[in-house]
Amino acid sequence: MLQTEDVAIHYGGVKALDGVSLTIEKGQVCGLIGPNGAGKTTVINAITGRRRLTRGKVLLDGEDVTALDVVARRKRGLSRSFQHTSIFGGMTVRRQVELASYQAGVEDSAADAQAILRELDLMRLADSRAGGLGYGEQRRLDLALALVGRPKVLLLDEPMAGLSVSESHDLAQHLKALAARWEVSVLLVEHDMDVVFGISDAVTVFELGRVIASGLPAAVRADPRVREAYLGSAA
Ligand code: ATP
């Protein structure tokens, strides 16, 4: 569903990404980990079209989208979540999702919003003011907003940041179920190793802008290079 081929982004002498090839299958959750500065956020920016590539290609569902801008890629089904996207605190949760759906050009935005709120267990909060939500609920709303129009690929940059262990676990389970039911391919950048190894179908490890390991979670966790570079005693 999503492929990057030999993607590089250089900032002067800094090789933020240096020849990254990734593949994510339909409905798969791919965890992406690596030390600070390894290039994880940069690869998300490369895939969404926010950063111009120094070299390489991005393919979405077989189509080369490298030359397309952010908006055109979003229309083709590539979505990312932002933190605190719900800026209209006075609006209800339902209204916010409907509005985002409408803005994304979805024809029946009410039905789209309803399906998303159901899927993420947000129905009980549908008529609450977004500004009054707790932090964990707010993060779930951020995810809901990224799901308007049922994207094919969802890119998530640290969606669990700041959540309690139980909130993280809860969000992770929703994400896993969603990927399977809606056949959304998820690229998950996350520092919480329990979450990454718990829900990913495949894990990729970055170091200094390069892939140093990729594969099934158990194999990646056991890889000596990964343990040395990143996981250390946490492995
Ligand atoms: P973290 O886990 O800390 O969020 P990361 O793996 O997401 O890190 P990136 O933010 O992608 O890492 O950064 C990769 C490298 O590229 C770093 O060395 C960073 O300093 C550099 N970098 C990122 N953006 C720019 C920029 N706009 N100009 C110059 N260098 C940049």
PDB file of C-alpha atoms and ligand atoms in Angstrom:
ATOM      1  CA  MET A   1       0.000   0.000   0.000  1.00  0.00           C
ATOM      2  CA  LEU A   2       2.856   2.362   0.835  1.00  0.00           C
ATOM      3  CA  GLN A   3       6.417   2.197  -0.332  1.00  0.00           C
ATOM      4  CA  THR A   4       9.417   4.453  -0.077  1.00  0.00           C
ATOM      5  CA  GLU A   5      12.281   3.682  -2.423  1.00  0.00           C
ATOM      6  CA  ASP A   6      15.784   4.849  -1.547  1.00  0.00           C
ATOM      7  CA  VAL A   7      14.440   8.059   0.018  1.00  0.00           C
ATOM      8  CA  ALA A   8      17.018  10.651   1.077  1.00  0.00           C
ATOM      9  CA  ILE A   9      16.594  14.090   2.620  1.00  0.00           C
ATOM     10  CA  HIS A  10      19.765  16.048   3.216  1.00  0.00           C
ATOM     11  CA  TYR A  11      19.935  19.411   4.973  1.00  0.00           C
ATOM     12  CA  GLY A  12      23.296  20.717   3.879  1.00  0.00           C
ATOM     13  CA  GLY A  13      25.718  18.262   5.426  1.00  0.00           C
ATOM     14  CA  VAL A  14      23.076  16.593   7.644  1.00  0.00           C
ATOM     15  CA  LYS A  15      21.726  13.367   6.162  1.00  0.00           C
ATOM     16  CA  ALA A  16      18.363  13.285   7.958  1.00  0.00           C
ATOM     17  CA  LEU A  17      17.410  10.340   5.717  1.00  0.00           C
ATOM     18  CA  ASP A  18      19.900   8.447   3.628  1.00  0.00           C
ATOM     19  CA  GLY A  19      18.456   5.739   1.391  1.00  0.00           C
ATOM     20  CA  VAL A  20      15.331   4.595   3.222  1.00  0.00           C
ATOM     21  CA  SER A  21      13.218   1.877   1.617  1.00  0.00           C
ATOM     22  CA  LEU A  22      10.063   0.872   3.482  1.00  0.00           C
ATOM     23  CA  THR A  23       7.032  -1.196   2.528  1.00  0.00           C
ATOM     24  CA  ILE A  24       3.741  -1.292   4.416  1.00  0.00           C
ATOM     25  CA  GLU A  25       1.060  -3.744   3.366  1.00  0.00           C
ATOM     26  CA  LYS A  26      -2.670  -3.087   3.407  1.00  0.00           C
ATOM     27  CA  GLY A  27      -4.116  -3.145   6.923  1.00  0.00           C
ATOM     28  CA  GLN A  28      -0.705  -3.594   8.511  1.00  0.00           C
ATOM     29  CA  VAL A  29       0.649  -1.701  11.507  1.00  0.00           C
ATOM     30  CA  CYS A  30       4.318  -0.919  10.980  1.00  0.00           C
ATOM     31  CA  GLY A  31       6.169   0.381  14.033  1.00  0.00           C
ATOM     32  CA  LEU A  32       9.073   2.741  13.468  1.00  0.00           C
ATOM     33  CA  ILE A  33      11.592   3.230  16.242  1.00  0.00           C
ATOM     34  CA  GLY A  34      15.052   4.700  16.652  1.00  0.00           C
ATOM     35  CA  PRO A  35      17.046   7.068  18.847  1.00  0.00           C
ATOM     36  CA  ASN A  36      16.384  10.818  18.895  1.00  0.00           C
ATOM     37  CA  GLY A  37      17.386  12.427  15.623  1.00  0.00           C
ATOM     38  CA  ALA A  38      17.299   9.115  13.700  1.00  0.00           C
ATOM     39  CA  GLY A  39      14.957  10.548  11.044  1.00  0.00           C
ATOM     40  CA  LYS A  40      11.541   9.229  12.106  1.00  0.00           C
ATOM     41  CA  THR A  41       9.649  12.531  11.848  1.00  0.00           C
ATOM     42  CA  THR A  42      11.527  13.370   8.656  1.00  0.00           C
ATOM     43  CA  VAL A  43      10.338  10.162   6.990  1.00  0.00           C
ATOM     44  CA  ILE A  44       6.739  11.077   7.857  1.00  0.00           C
ATOM     45  CA  ASN A  45       7.304  14.515   6.318  1.00  0.00           C
ATOM     46  CA  ALA A  46       8.828  12.857   3.248  1.00  0.00           C
ATOM     47  CA  ILE A  47       5.844  10.553   2.807  1.00  0.00           C
ATOM     48  CA  THR A  48       3.207  13.270   3.256  1.00  0.00           C
ATOM     49  CA  GLY A  49       5.015  15.616   0.873  1.00  0.00           C
ATOM     50  CA  ARG A  50       5.855  18.205   3.504  1.00  0.00           C
ATOM     51  CA  ARG A  51       9.573  17.930   2.752  1.00  0.00           C
ATOM     52  CA  ARG A  52      11.123  17.726  -0.694  1.00  0.00           C
ATOM     53  CA  LEU A  53      13.216  14.622  -1.306  1.00  0.00           C
ATOM     54  CA  THR A  54      16.902  14.871  -2.130  1.00  0.00           C
ATOM     55  CA  ARG A  55      16.414  11.568  -3.962  1.00  0.00           C
ATOM     56  CA  GLY A  56      14.108   8.565  -4.076  1.00  0.00           C
ATOM     57  CA  LYS A  57      10.408   7.889  -4.561  1.00  0.00           C
ATOM     58  CA  VAL A  58       7.196   7.534  -2.586  1.00  0.00           C
ATOM     59  CA  LEU A  59       4.542   5.145  -3.932  1.00  0.00           C
ATOM     60  CA  LEU A  60       0.956   4.998  -2.684  1.00  0.00           C
ATOM     61  CA  ASP A  61      -1.067   1.986  -3.735  1.00  0.00           C
ATOM     62  CA  GLY A  62       1.334   1.514  -6.653  1.00  0.00           C
ATOM     63  CA  GLU A  63       1.168   5.130  -7.809  1.00  0.00           C
ATOM     64  CA  ASP A  64       4.284   7.301  -7.762  1.00  0.00           C
ATOM     65  CA  VAL A  65       3.200  10.350  -5.705  1.00  0.00           C
ATOM     66  CA  THR A  66       6.670  11.890  -5.340  1.00  0.00           C
ATOM     67  CA  ALA A  67       5.798  14.917  -7.464  1.00  0.00           C
ATOM     68  CA  LEU A  68       2.446  15.542  -5.735  1.00  0.00           C
ATOM     69  CA  ASP A  69       1.941  18.110  -2.973  1.00  0.00           C
ATOM     70  CA  VAL A  70       0.507  17.488   0.505  1.00  0.00           C
ATOM     71  CA  VAL A  71      -3.100  18.189  -0.507  1.00  0.00           C
ATOM     72  CA  ALA A  72      -3.017  15.923  -3.555  1.00  0.00           C
ATOM     73  CA  ARG A  73      -1.518  13.105  -1.475  1.00  0.00           C
ATOM     74  CA  ARG A  74      -4.198  13.578   1.189  1.00  0.00           C
ATOM     75  CA  LYS A  75      -6.884  13.274  -1.477  1.00  0.00           C
ATOM     76  CA  ARG A  76      -5.329   9.991  -2.586  1.00  0.00           C
ATOM     77  CA  GLY A  77      -5.693   8.582   0.909  1.00  0.00           C
ATOM     78  CA  LEU A  78      -2.541   9.541   2.794  1.00  0.00           C
ATOM     79  CA  SER A  79      -3.304  11.001   6.196  1.00  0.00           C
ATOM     80  CA  ARG A  80      -1.327  11.987   9.266  1.00  0.00           C
ATOM     81  CA  SER A  81      -2.429  12.994  12.691  1.00  0.00           C
ATOM     82  CA  PHE A  82      -1.385  16.208  14.350  1.00  0.00           C
ATOM     83  CA  GLN A  83      -1.442  16.862  18.039  1.00  0.00           C
ATOM     84  CA  HIS A  84      -4.163  19.214  19.171  1.00  0.00           C
ATOM     85  CA  THR A  85      -5.779  19.666  15.802  1.00  0.00           C
ATOM     86  CA  SER A  86      -9.094  20.442  17.439  1.00  0.00           C
ATOM     87  CA  ILE A  87      -8.725  24.161  17.702  1.00  0.00           C
ATOM     88  CA  PHE A  88     -12.387  25.025  18.050  1.00  0.00           C
ATOM     89  CA  GLY A  89     -12.806  24.152  21.703  1.00  0.00           C
ATOM     90  CA  GLY A  90     -16.377  25.435  21.827  1.00  0.00           C
ATOM     91  CA  MET A  91     -17.566  22.995  19.168  1.00  0.00           C
ATOM     92  CA  THR A  92     -18.817  19.521  20.029  1.00  0.00           C
ATOM     93  CA  VAL A  93     -16.710  16.488  19.224  1.00  0.00           C
ATOM     94  CA  ARG A  94     -19.206  15.354  16.586  1.00  0.00           C
ATOM     95  CA  ARG A  95     -19.288  18.756  14.902  1.00  0.00           C
ATOM     96  CA  GLN A  96     -15.507  18.929  14.735  1.00  0.00           C
ATOM     97  CA  VAL A  97     -15.228  15.563  13.040  1.00  0.00           C
ATOM     98  CA  GLU A  98     -18.083  16.433  10.659  1.00  0.00           C
ATOM     99  CA  LEU A  99     -16.424  19.710   9.767  1.00  0.00           C
ATOM    100  CA  ALA A 100     -13.053  18.051   9.123  1.00  0.00           C
ATOM    101  CA  SER A 101     -14.815  15.467   6.979  1.00  0.00           C
ATOM    102  CA  TYR A 102     -16.655  18.166   5.027  1.00  0.00           C
ATOM    103  CA  GLN A 103     -13.411  20.076   4.508  1.00  0.00           C
ATOM    104  CA  ALA A 104     -11.768  16.894   3.216  1.00  0.00           C
ATOM    105  CA  GLY A 105     -14.476  16.763   0.529  1.00  0.00           C
ATOM    106  CA  VAL A 106     -16.392  13.756   1.887  1.00  0.00           C
ATOM    107  CA  GLU A 107     -19.939  13.759   0.491  1.00  0.00           C
ATOM    108  CA  ASP A 108     -21.811  12.419   3.506  1.00  0.00           C
ATOM    109  CA  SER A 109     -19.713  13.945   6.261  1.00  0.00           C
ATOM    110  CA  ALA A 110     -22.338  13.210   8.944  1.00  0.00           C
ATOM    111  CA  ALA A 111     -22.200   9.480   8.205  1.00  0.00           C
ATOM    112  CA  ASP A 112     -18.395   9.572   7.955  1.00  0.00           C
ATOM    113  CA  ALA A 113     -18.140  11.261  11.370  1.00  0.00           C
ATOM    114  CA  GLN A 114     -20.620   8.852  12.921  1.00  0.00           C
ATOM    115  CA  ALA A 115     -18.630   5.817  11.730  1.00  0.00           C
ATOM    116  CA  ILE A 116     -15.374   7.248  13.061  1.00  0.00           C
ATOM    117  CA  LEU A 117     -16.843   8.167  16.453  1.00  0.00           C
ATOM    118  CA  ARG A 118     -18.245   4.628  16.766  1.00  0.00           C
ATOM    119  CA  GLU A 119     -14.983   3.021  15.774  1.00  0.00           C
ATOM    120  CA  LEU A 120     -12.972   5.006  18.318  1.00  0.00           C
ATOM    121  CA  ASP A 121     -15.530   4.642  21.086  1.00  0.00           C
ATOM    122  CA  LEU A 122     -16.175   8.375  21.131  1.00  0.00           C
ATOM    123  CA  MET A 123     -19.968   8.234  20.857  1.00  0.00           C
ATOM    124  CA  ARG A 124     -20.490   8.941  24.545  1.00  0.00           C
ATOM    125  CA  LEU A 125     -18.485  12.162  24.042  1.00  0.00           C
ATOM    126  CA  ALA A 126     -20.091  13.139  20.718  1.00  0.00           C
ATOM    127  CA  ASP A 127     -22.078  16.005  22.215  1.00  0.00           C
ATOM    128  CA  SER A 128     -19.376  17.219  24.612  1.00  0.00           C
ATOM    129  CA  ARG A 129     -17.453  20.378  23.959  1.00  0.00           C
ATOM    130  CA  ALA A 130     -14.033  19.460  22.563  1.00  0.00           C
ATOM    131  CA  GLY A 131     -12.390  22.020  24.856  1.00  0.00           C
ATOM    132  CA  GLY A 132     -13.685  20.202  27.920  1.00  0.00           C
ATOM    133  CA  LEU A 133     -12.167  16.803  27.064  1.00  0.00           C
ATOM    134  CA  GLY A 134      -9.484  15.158  29.141  1.00  0.00           C
ATOM    135  CA  TYR A 135      -6.015  14.818  27.627  1.00  0.00           C
ATOM    136  CA  GLY A 136      -6.436  11.158  26.644  1.00  0.00           C
ATOM    137  CA  GLU A 137      -9.824  11.857  25.042  1.00  0.00           C
ATOM    138  CA  GLN A 138      -8.340  14.816  23.218  1.00  0.00           C
ATOM    139  CA  ARG A 139      -5.683  12.573  21.689  1.00  0.00           C
ATOM    140  CA  ARG A 140      -8.386  10.166  20.561  1.00  0.00           C
ATOM    141  CA  LEU A 141     -10.139  13.097  18.893  1.00  0.00           C
ATOM    142  CA  ASP A 142      -6.865  13.979  17.129  1.00  0.00           C
ATOM    143  CA  LEU A 143      -6.871  10.442  15.742  1.00  0.00           C
ATOM    144  CA  ALA A 144     -10.547  10.741  14.756  1.00  0.00           C
ATOM    145  CA  LEU A 145      -9.785  13.887  12.755  1.00  0.00           C
ATOM    146  CA  ALA A 146      -7.034  12.059  10.849  1.00  0.00           C
ATOM    147  CA  LEU A 147      -9.512   9.353   9.860  1.00  0.00           C
ATOM    148  CA  VAL A 148     -12.000  11.481   7.925  1.00  0.00           C
ATOM    149  CA  GLY A 149     -12.655  10.129   4.464  1.00  0.00           C
ATOM    150  CA  ARG A 150     -11.243   6.721   5.454  1.00  0.00           C
ATOM    151  CA  PRO A 151      -7.594   7.110   4.464  1.00  0.00           C
ATOM    152  CA  LYS A 152      -5.657   4.203   3.021  1.00  0.00           C
ATOM    153  CA  VAL A 153      -2.541   5.079   4.991  1.00  0.00           C
ATOM    154  CA  LEU A 154      -2.287   6.717   8.393  1.00  0.00           C
ATOM    155  CA  LEU A 155       0.985   8.184   9.645  1.00  0.00           C
ATOM    156  CA  LEU A 156       1.192   8.712  13.389  1.00  0.00           C
ATOM    157  CA  ASP A 157       3.998  10.590  15.139  1.00  0.00           C
ATOM    158  CA  GLU A 158       4.052   9.641  18.804  1.00  0.00           C
ATOM    159  CA  PRO A 159       0.291   9.332  19.314  1.00  0.00           C
ATOM    160  CA  MET A 160       0.817   7.978  22.849  1.00  0.00           C
ATOM    161  CA  ALA A 161       2.989  10.869  24.075  1.00  0.00           C
ATOM    162  CA  GLY A 162       1.776  12.144  27.437  1.00  0.00           C
ATOM    163  CA  LEU A 163      -0.800   9.389  27.937  1.00  0.00           C
ATOM    164  CA  SER A 164      -1.003   7.190  31.014  1.00  0.00           C
ATOM    165  CA  VAL A 165      -0.199   3.477  30.640  1.00  0.00           C
ATOM    166  CA  SER A 166      -3.880   2.540  30.548  1.00  0.00           C
ATOM    167  CA  GLU A 167      -4.769   5.336  28.075  1.00  0.00           C
ATOM    168  CA  SER A 168      -1.885   4.223  25.816  1.00  0.00           C
ATOM    169  CA  HIS A 169      -3.022   0.637  25.980  1.00  0.00           C
ATOM    170  CA  ASP A 170      -6.580   1.673  25.159  1.00  0.00           C
ATOM    171  CA  LEU A 171      -5.573   3.832  22.194  1.00  0.00           C
ATOM    172  CA  ALA A 172      -3.231   1.105  20.926  1.00  0.00           C
ATOM    173  CA  GLN A 173      -6.040  -1.472  20.960  1.00  0.00           C
ATOM    174  CA  HIS A 174      -8.332   0.891  19.043  1.00  0.00           C
ATOM    175  CA  LEU A 175      -5.605   1.491  16.509  1.00  0.00           C
ATOM    176  CA  LYS A 176      -4.960  -2.196  16.009  1.00  0.00           C
ATOM    177  CA  ALA A 177      -8.673  -2.967  15.596  1.00  0.00           C
ATOM    178  CA  LEU A 178      -9.127  -0.048  13.241  1.00  0.00           C
ATOM    179  CA  ALA A 179      -6.228  -1.092  10.987  1.00  0.00           C
ATOM    180  CA  ALA A 180      -7.721  -4.570  10.656  1.00  0.00           C
ATOM    181  CA  ARG A 181     -11.378  -3.565  10.225  1.00  0.00           C
ATOM    182  CA  TRP A 182     -10.898  -0.594   7.928  1.00  0.00           C
ATOM    183  CA  GLU A 183      -7.811  -2.057   6.235  1.00  0.00           C
ATOM    184  CA  VAL A 184      -5.847   1.098   6.959  1.00  0.00           C
ATOM    185  CA  SER A 185      -2.078   0.782   6.789  1.00  0.00           C
ATOM    186  CA  VAL A 186      -0.509   2.476   9.791  1.00  0.00           C
ATOM    187  CA  LEU A 187       3.016   3.802  10.184  1.00  0.00           C
ATOM    188  CA  LEU A 188       3.476   4.262  13.908  1.00  0.00           C
ATOM    189  CA  VAL A 189       6.385   6.317  15.238  1.00  0.00           C
ATOM    190  CA  GLU A 190       6.354   5.780  18.963  1.00  0.00           C
ATOM    191  CA  HIS A 191       8.750   5.756  21.889  1.00  0.00           C
ATOM    192  CA  ASP A 192       6.588   3.429  23.990  1.00  0.00           C
ATOM    193  CA  MET A 193       8.200   0.066  23.250  1.00  0.00           C
ATOM    194  CA  ASP A 194       5.400  -1.951  24.841  1.00  0.00           C
ATOM    195  CA  VAL A 195       2.950  -0.369  22.428  1.00  0.00           C
ATOM    196  CA  VAL A 196       5.192  -0.725  19.371  1.00  0.00           C
ATOM    197  CA  PHE A 197       6.103  -4.351  19.979  1.00  0.00           C
ATOM    198  CA  GLY A 198       2.596  -5.128  21.222  1.00  0.00           C
ATOM    199  CA  ILE A 199       0.579  -4.047  18.182  1.00  0.00           C
ATOM    200  CA  SER A 200       2.935  -3.877  15.191  1.00  0.00           C
ATOM    201  CA  ASP A 201       2.879  -6.498  12.452  1.00  0.00           C
ATOM    202  CA  ALA A 202       6.369  -5.374  11.479  1.00  0.00           C
ATOM    203  CA  VAL A 203       8.953  -3.116  13.111  1.00  0.00           C
ATOM    204  CA  THR A 204      11.597  -0.993  11.407  1.00  0.00           C
ATOM    205  CA  VAL A 205      14.537   0.515  13.246  1.00  0.00           C
ATOM    206  CA  PHE A 206      16.286   3.696  12.148  1.00  0.00           C
ATOM    207  CA  GLU A 207      19.687   4.939  13.105  1.00  0.00           C
ATOM    208  CA  LEU A 208      21.245   8.104  11.659  1.00  0.00           C
ATOM    209  CA  GLY A 209      18.820   8.253   8.736  1.00  0.00           C
ATOM    210  CA  ARG A 210      19.185   4.614   7.737  1.00  0.00           C
ATOM    211  CA  VAL A 211      17.249   1.400   8.298  1.00  0.00           C
ATOM    212  CA  ILE A 212      19.317  -0.898  10.493  1.00  0.00           C
ATOM    213  CA  ALA A 213      16.684  -3.604  10.975  1.00  0.00           C
ATOM    214  CA  SER A 214      13.216  -4.453   9.717  1.00  0.00           C
ATOM    215  CA  GLY A 215      10.914  -7.431  10.103  1.00  0.00           C
ATOM    216  CA  LEU A 216       8.737  -9.304  12.538  1.00  0.00           C
ATOM    217  CA  PRO A 217       8.708  -7.727  16.009  1.00  0.00           C
ATOM    218  CA  ALA A 218      10.294 -10.732  17.755  1.00  0.00           C
ATOM    219  CA  ALA A 219      13.152 -10.936  15.242  1.00  0.00           C
ATOM    220  CA  VAL A 220      13.817  -7.185  15.437  1.00  0.00           C
ATOM    221  CA  ARG A 221      13.771  -7.231  19.221  1.00  0.00           C
ATOM    222  CA  ALA A 222      16.351 -10.020  19.218  1.00  0.00           C
ATOM    223  CA  ASP A 223      18.630  -8.397  16.613  1.00  0.00           C
ATOM    224  CA  PRO A 224      22.000  -7.684  18.300  1.00  0.00           C
ATOM    225  CA  ARG A 225      22.488  -4.486  16.311  1.00  0.00           C
ATOM    226  CA  VAL A 226      19.147  -3.132  17.463  1.00  0.00           C
ATOM    227  CA  ARG A 227      19.871  -3.989  21.055  1.00  0.00           C
ATOM    228  CA  GLU A 228      23.207  -2.236  20.828  1.00  0.00           C
ATOM    229  CA  ALA A 229      21.930   0.820  18.960  1.00  0.00           C
ATOM    230  CA  TYR A 230      18.717   1.456  20.728  1.00  0.00           C
ATOM    231  CA  LEU A 231      16.991  -0.907  23.026  1.00  0.00           C
ATOM    232  CA  GLY A 232      19.898  -1.504  25.387  1.00  0.00           C
ATOM    233  CA  SER A 233      18.779  -2.966  28.651  1.00  0.00           C
ATOM    234  CA  ALA A 234      15.138  -2.200  27.792  1.00  0.00           C
ATOM    235  CA  ALA A 235      15.240  -5.132  25.352  1.00  0.00           C
TER     236      ALA A 235
HETATM  237  P1  ATP B   1      12.982  12.460  17.694  1.00  0.00           P
HETATM  238  O1  ATP B   1      12.806  11.056  18.178  1.00  0.00           O
HETATM  239  O2  ATP B   1      13.849  13.275  18.608  1.00  0.00           O
HETATM  240  O3  ATP B   1      11.687  13.139  17.339  1.00  0.00           O
HETATM  241  P2  ATP B   1      13.521  11.861  14.881  1.00  0.00           P
HETATM  242  O4  ATP B   1      13.980  10.442  14.728  1.00  0.00           O
HETATM  243  O5  ATP B   1      12.105  12.155  14.570  1.00  0.00           O
HETATM  244  O6  ATP B   1      13.881  12.368  16.349  1.00  0.00           O
HETATM  245  P3  ATP B   1      14.123  13.900  12.959  1.00  0.00           P
HETATM  246  O7  ATP B   1      13.373  14.975  13.669  1.00  0.00           O
HETATM  247  O8  ATP B   1      13.507  13.315  11.753  1.00  0.00           O
HETATM  248  O9  ATP B   1      14.492  12.734  13.980  1.00  0.00           O
HETATM  249  O10 ATP B   1      15.574  14.497  12.610  1.00  0.00           O
HETATM  250  C1  ATP B   1      16.569  13.772  11.868  1.00  0.00           C
HETATM  251  C2  ATP B   1      17.808  14.630  11.711  1.00  0.00           C
HETATM  252  O11 ATP B   1      17.567  15.689  10.787  1.00  0.00           O
HETATM  253  C3  ATP B   1      18.297  15.285  12.988  1.00  0.00           C
HETATM  254  O12 ATP B   1      19.702  15.304  12.969  1.00  0.00           O
HETATM  255  C4  ATP B   1      17.729  16.689  12.866  1.00  0.00           C
HETATM  256  O13 ATP B   1      18.525  17.604  13.602  1.00  0.00           O
HETATM  257  C5  ATP B   1      17.828  16.943  11.368  1.00  0.00           C
HETATM  258  N1  ATP B   1      16.816  17.881  10.866  1.00  0.00           N
HETATM  259  C6  ATP B   1      15.467  17.700  10.898  1.00  0.00           C
HETATM  260  N2  ATP B   1      14.832  18.746  10.334  1.00  0.00           N
HETATM  261  C7  ATP B   1      15.815  19.614   9.932  1.00  0.00           C
HETATM  262  C8  ATP B   1      15.801  20.882   9.282  1.00  0.00           C
HETATM  263  N3  ATP B   1      14.658  21.483   8.905  1.00  0.00           N
HETATM  264  N4  ATP B   1      17.001  21.486   9.029  1.00  0.00           N
HETATM  265  C9  ATP B   1      18.146  20.886   9.395  1.00  0.00           C
HETATM  266  N5  ATP B   1      18.229  19.685   9.988  1.00  0.00           N
HETATM  267  C10 ATP B   1      17.082  19.058  10.268  1.00  0.00           C
END
